[in-house]
Structures are given as C-alpha cells and as structure tokens.
Amino acid sequence: MLKSNKIIIISDSGKDVGLGHYSRSKYLSEELKTFFKKKIQIKNILLQKKIFLKDKNFINVSIEKNFYVKIFKFIEIFKPTHIIFNVSKKFENKYIELLLKKIKSKHSYINLIAIDGCIKFKSYFKKIWIPNVYLKRKNRYKNIYYGWDKILFKKIEKNKKKNKKKILILLGGTDAYNFSKKLPQILNKFFDHKFSISWLQGPFAPKPKLKKFNNWKVLKD
C-alpha cells in the first residue's frame, strides 16, 4: 500500500440491524492502524435512521436526511484511496447500488472493498471479504475471499480463573430472530438450577421471557 493511503469505512447500525457492523468497524480500524502504523488514515462513517449511537470516533449520519450528499461531500474533502463497505443486507438491498455507481463515475481511482456481502455487485469491488469458513460454489469468484484465515476475532486476554457452571448469552444489539421468547425455556431443559445464566440484553432487544427462573440474570446494554 502507498504512503498516502486514506480509508473510509462505511457501516450502519440500528434497531433492525443491531450493533455488529459498528463493532466490526471499530476493531477493523484498530487492526489496520496497528498493521500499517503511520502510513494510513482512517475515517469511520456510521449510518443510522435516528442518531441513537454516538461515538466521537465516528462521523454520525442519518439515513433519513439525504445521506448521499453528506457522504459524497466527505469523499471530496478527504479524498480516500479506499472505501470499505461494512453494511447490512438491508442497506445493501436499498441503497448501495446508487452509491457504487456514483463513486465509480466520479471517483474511479478509489478502490472499493466489501465485507460480508455485496456479492451481486462484485463487478464494482476490487475485493470482497466474506468472514465465513465456507462459501457456496456459485459465489466463488477471484475477487471474493473466504476461509478459516478470513475470520476476524478481537484478541482478548485469557482469564486464568476457572469459572464453573456459569453461562453468558450474547445475541447482539437486537433480537431479529426472537430468541428472547423461546431460548430461555429451551436452555432450562438442559441446565439445572446449579448453573448461573446471564443474558446480555442489547439496546434494541426485548427482555427475555424468564418466568420463574431464579438462576437467570439480565444485564442491560
């Protein structure tokens, strides 16, 4: 990569899509800065219907207020060499095609990269990174990368203490699959009262239906 590399990471967040893309963009930024050190500049754009999540390290943009204009204005000012699309399927289906066409027509020098999607728009992208160990044969193209070494995990320190009979349930910022209604009853069939179970309730998720489960604890946000 060149010394003048500038990267924009575009992510989205909200009740419908959760916080996963926001979290990934944070960790990805840290990894890129660590790897390339002073040879890189990164700007994060976070798209939301309503500005619920505020982070000083992100440029917060409302999707409902002509966000195309704001994005292209920022592109003109920052002049990125790369734009990474780290967005949900909902954003991809509704908005991304127009963005890609405008970028290619006005800023053809920019390298476009996608994470975990945009396969049907593969002709626009230099690379598409799919953080899966497997990919269907029909989606395997030269510019699409997947496999065991393409999964991004945040490195954490090992806890030397051995905690027995404790379970932590993490389902993300939202509950798109309605796990909070059924999962507690299912788990209670397999784990008795000797287990301490903590359920992390995301900011967009409903409280799990626990009834009289005394060994459960709900942690909000």
Short mmCIF file of C-alpha atoms in Angstrom, two decimals:
data_model
loop_
_atom_site.label_atom_id
_atom_site.label_comp_id
_atom_site.label_asym_id
_atom_site.label_seq_id
_atom_site.Cartn_x
_atom_site.Cartn_y
_atom_site.Cartn_z
CA MET A 1 0.00 0.00 0.00
CA LEU A 2 1.11 3.57 -0.68
CA LYS A 3 2.21 6.05 1.98
CA SER A 4 -0.77 8.28 1.23
CA ASN A 5 -3.42 5.65 1.88
CA LYS A 6 -6.67 7.04 3.20
CA ILE A 7 -9.55 4.73 4.08
CA ILE A 8 -13.23 5.39 4.69
CA ILE A 9 -15.19 2.62 6.42
CA ILE A 10 -18.95 2.93 5.92
CA SER A 11 -21.07 0.98 8.43
CA ASP A 12 -24.69 1.03 9.56
CA SER A 13 -26.41 0.40 12.87
CA GLY A 14 -29.87 0.47 14.40
CA LYS A 15 -32.82 -1.47 15.70
CA ASP A 16 -33.22 -3.51 12.51
CA VAL A 17 -29.57 -4.43 12.01
CA GLY A 18 -28.02 -4.38 15.50
CA LEU A 19 -24.52 -3.25 16.52
CA GLY A 20 -22.35 -5.88 14.80
CA HIS A 21 -21.19 -3.71 11.91
CA TYR A 22 -20.35 -0.85 14.26
CA SER A 23 -18.28 -3.20 16.48
CA ARG A 24 -16.50 -4.71 13.49
CA SER A 25 -15.56 -1.30 12.09
CA LYS A 26 -14.03 -0.32 15.45
CA TYR A 27 -11.88 -3.43 15.63
CA LEU A 28 -11.00 -3.32 11.93
CA SER A 29 -9.79 0.27 12.34
CA GLU A 30 -7.56 -0.77 15.24
CA GLU A 31 -6.11 -3.68 13.28
CA LEU A 32 -5.38 -1.57 10.19
CA LYS A 33 -3.71 1.18 12.23
CA THR A 34 -1.59 -1.39 14.09
CA PHE A 35 -0.51 -3.13 10.88
CA PHE A 36 0.21 -0.05 8.74
CA LYS A 37 1.22 2.25 11.62
CA LYS A 38 1.70 5.83 10.38
CA LYS A 39 1.13 5.02 6.70
CA ILE A 40 -2.64 5.15 6.93
CA GLN A 41 -5.54 7.46 7.79
CA ILE A 42 -8.97 6.03 8.63
CA LYS A 43 -12.35 7.74 8.88
CA ASN A 44 -15.46 5.88 10.02
CA ILE A 45 -18.94 6.84 8.82
CA LEU A 46 -21.83 5.35 10.82
CA LEU A 47 -25.26 5.43 9.20
CA GLN A 48 -28.39 5.27 11.38
CA LYS A 49 -32.07 6.02 10.86
CA LYS A 50 -32.02 8.11 14.01
CA ILE A 51 -28.76 9.03 15.71
CA PHE A 52 -29.04 6.69 18.68
CA LEU A 53 -25.42 5.58 18.96
CA LYS A 54 -22.94 8.43 19.35
CA ASP A 55 -19.22 7.81 19.13
CA LYS A 56 -16.70 10.65 18.86
CA ASN A 57 -14.50 8.46 16.63
CA PHE A 58 -17.31 8.14 14.06
CA ILE A 59 -18.98 10.56 11.69
CA ASN A 60 -22.65 10.01 12.55
CA VAL A 61 -25.01 10.40 9.58
CA SER A 62 -28.78 9.94 9.49
CA ILE A 63 -30.02 7.78 6.60
CA GLU A 64 -33.31 9.69 6.65
CA LYS A 65 -31.67 13.07 5.88
CA ASN A 66 -30.19 12.87 2.36
CA PHE A 67 -27.11 10.95 3.44
CA TYR A 68 -25.83 10.58 -0.16
CA VAL A 69 -24.94 14.28 -0.27
CA LYS A 70 -23.07 14.13 3.05
CA ILE A 71 -21.09 11.05 2.03
CA PHE A 72 -20.00 12.50 -1.31
CA LYS A 73 -19.12 15.82 0.26
CA PHE A 74 -16.87 13.98 2.70
CA ILE A 75 -15.31 11.95 -0.13
CA GLU A 76 -14.47 15.20 -1.94
CA ILE A 77 -12.79 16.63 1.17
CA PHE A 78 -10.98 13.51 2.45
CA LYS A 79 -10.05 12.06 -0.98
CA PRO A 80 -9.80 8.40 0.09
CA THR A 81 -7.80 5.77 -1.76
CA HIS A 82 -10.09 3.02 -0.41
CA ILE A 83 -13.71 2.79 0.72
CA ILE A 84 -14.78 -0.25 2.74
CA PHE A 85 -18.50 -1.08 2.83
CA ASN A 86 -19.26 -2.85 6.10
CA VAL A 87 -23.04 -2.69 5.86
CA SER A 88 -26.14 -4.80 6.49
CA LYS A 89 -28.13 -6.68 3.89
CA LYS A 90 -30.98 -4.20 4.31
CA PHE A 91 -28.71 -1.28 3.46
CA GLU A 92 -27.20 -3.22 0.57
CA ASN A 93 -30.59 -4.01 -0.97
CA LYS A 94 -31.95 -0.48 -0.65
CA TYR A 95 -29.10 2.00 -1.06
CA ILE A 96 -25.76 0.62 -2.16
CA GLU A 97 -26.18 0.37 -5.94
CA LEU A 98 -26.65 4.12 -6.39
CA LEU A 99 -23.66 4.82 -4.14
CA LEU A 100 -21.44 2.45 -6.12
CA LYS A 101 -22.46 3.92 -9.47
CA LYS A 102 -21.77 7.49 -8.33
CA ILE A 103 -18.39 6.61 -6.85
CA LYS A 104 -17.31 4.77 -9.98
CA SER A 105 -18.44 7.58 -12.28
CA LYS A 106 -16.89 10.46 -10.28
CA HIS A 107 -14.02 8.82 -8.39
CA SER A 108 -12.88 5.83 -10.42
CA TYR A 109 -9.45 5.88 -8.72
CA ILE A 110 -10.96 4.73 -5.39
CA ASN A 111 -10.55 1.04 -4.54
CA LEU A 112 -13.84 -0.38 -3.28
CA ILE A 113 -13.90 -3.23 -0.76
CA ALA A 114 -16.92 -5.00 0.77
CA ILE A 115 -17.22 -7.08 3.92
CA ASP A 116 -19.70 -9.92 4.35
CA GLY A 117 -21.96 -9.16 1.39
CA CYS A 118 -22.40 -7.26 -1.89
CA ILE A 119 -21.66 -10.39 -3.95
CA LYS A 120 -24.29 -9.45 -6.55
CA PHE A 121 -22.39 -6.16 -7.02
CA LYS A 122 -18.99 -7.91 -7.30
CA SER A 123 -18.05 -6.11 -10.54
CA TYR A 124 -17.74 -2.81 -8.61
CA PHE A 125 -15.36 -4.16 -5.99
CA LYS A 126 -11.66 -4.84 -6.05
CA LYS A 127 -12.09 -7.31 -3.20
CA ILE A 128 -14.98 -8.79 -1.22
CA TRP A 129 -14.12 -10.30 2.13
CA ILE A 130 -16.55 -12.91 3.45
CA PRO A 131 -15.71 -13.86 7.08
CA ASN A 132 -17.02 -17.42 6.68
CA VAL A 133 -15.22 -20.76 6.56
CA TYR A 134 -17.44 -21.89 3.67
CA LEU A 135 -18.93 -20.23 0.60
CA LYS A 136 -21.36 -21.70 -1.94
CA ARG A 137 -19.69 -22.59 -5.23
CA LYS A 138 -21.86 -20.16 -7.22
CA ASN A 139 -20.41 -17.28 -5.18
CA ARG A 140 -16.74 -18.17 -5.59
CA TYR A 141 -15.01 -15.56 -7.74
CA LYS A 142 -11.41 -14.31 -8.00
CA ASN A 143 -12.12 -11.12 -6.06
CA ILE A 144 -14.05 -12.86 -3.24
CA TYR A 145 -12.07 -14.17 -0.26
CA TYR A 146 -13.24 -16.55 2.45
CA GLY A 147 -11.90 -19.36 4.65
CA TRP A 148 -10.53 -20.12 8.10
CA ASP A 149 -7.97 -17.30 7.90
CA LYS A 150 -10.58 -14.70 6.90
CA ILE A 151 -12.48 -14.65 10.20
CA LEU A 152 -11.81 -11.56 12.30
CA PHE A 153 -11.76 -12.10 16.06
CA LYS A 154 -10.90 -9.50 18.64
CA LYS A 155 -7.97 -10.68 20.72
CA ILE A 156 -8.72 -10.91 24.44
CA GLU A 157 -6.58 -11.86 27.39
CA LYS A 158 -7.13 -15.32 28.77
CA ASN A 159 -8.82 -15.48 32.15
CA LYS A 160 -6.79 -17.75 34.41
CA LYS A 161 -9.66 -18.19 36.83
CA LYS A 162 -11.81 -21.21 36.16
CA ASN A 163 -15.48 -20.33 36.49
CA LYS A 164 -17.64 -23.40 36.73
CA LYS A 165 -21.32 -23.65 35.89
CA LYS A 166 -21.63 -20.12 34.51
CA ILE A 167 -23.20 -19.31 31.16
CA LEU A 168 -23.21 -15.96 29.36
CA ILE A 169 -25.62 -15.45 26.44
CA LEU A 170 -24.68 -12.81 23.86
CA LEU A 171 -27.11 -12.24 20.98
CA GLY A 172 -26.08 -8.81 19.75
CA GLY A 173 -27.76 -5.42 19.84
CA THR A 174 -31.14 -6.56 18.54
CA ASP A 175 -33.21 -9.75 18.54
CA ALA A 176 -34.16 -10.22 14.90
CA TYR A 177 -34.89 -13.94 15.37
CA ASN A 178 -37.00 -13.62 18.53
CA PHE A 179 -34.65 -15.73 20.68
CA SER A 180 -35.78 -13.94 23.85
CA LYS A 181 -39.17 -15.63 23.65
CA LYS A 182 -38.11 -19.27 23.19
CA LEU A 183 -34.46 -19.74 24.14
CA PRO A 184 -34.78 -19.46 27.96
CA GLN A 185 -37.32 -22.31 28.06
CA ILE A 186 -35.13 -24.47 25.83
CA LEU A 187 -31.95 -23.87 27.85
CA ASN A 188 -33.70 -24.54 31.14
CA LYS A 189 -34.39 -28.08 29.97
CA PHE A 190 -30.65 -28.74 29.66
CA PHE A 191 -29.19 -26.72 32.55
CA ASP A 192 -30.44 -27.12 36.11
CA HIS A 193 -30.56 -24.53 38.91
CA LYS A 194 -26.88 -25.14 39.73
CA PHE A 195 -25.96 -23.13 36.65
CA SER A 196 -25.80 -19.34 36.82
CA ILE A 197 -27.04 -17.93 33.50
CA SER A 198 -26.55 -14.29 32.47
CA TRP A 199 -28.38 -12.87 29.44
CA LEU A 200 -26.92 -9.71 27.88
CA GLN A 201 -29.90 -7.72 26.56
CA GLY A 202 -28.94 -5.43 23.66
CA PRO A 203 -30.27 -1.85 23.46
CA PHE A 204 -32.73 -2.78 20.70
CA ALA A 205 -33.72 -6.19 22.07
CA PRO A 206 -36.72 -7.13 24.28
CA LYS A 207 -36.28 -8.58 27.75
CA PRO A 208 -36.17 -12.40 27.71
CA LYS A 209 -39.23 -14.25 28.99
CA LEU A 210 -37.87 -15.89 32.13
CA LYS A 211 -41.00 -16.61 34.20
CA LYS A 212 -39.75 -18.15 37.50
CA PHE A 213 -36.16 -18.89 36.56
CA ASN A 214 -34.24 -17.91 39.70
CA ASN A 215 -30.82 -18.80 38.30
CA TRP A 216 -31.08 -16.24 35.47
CA LYS A 217 -29.85 -12.64 35.46
CA VAL A 218 -30.48 -10.00 32.78
CA LEU A 219 -27.71 -7.49 32.04
CA LYS A 220 -28.94 -4.46 30.06
CA ASP A 221 -26.88 -3.00 27.16
#
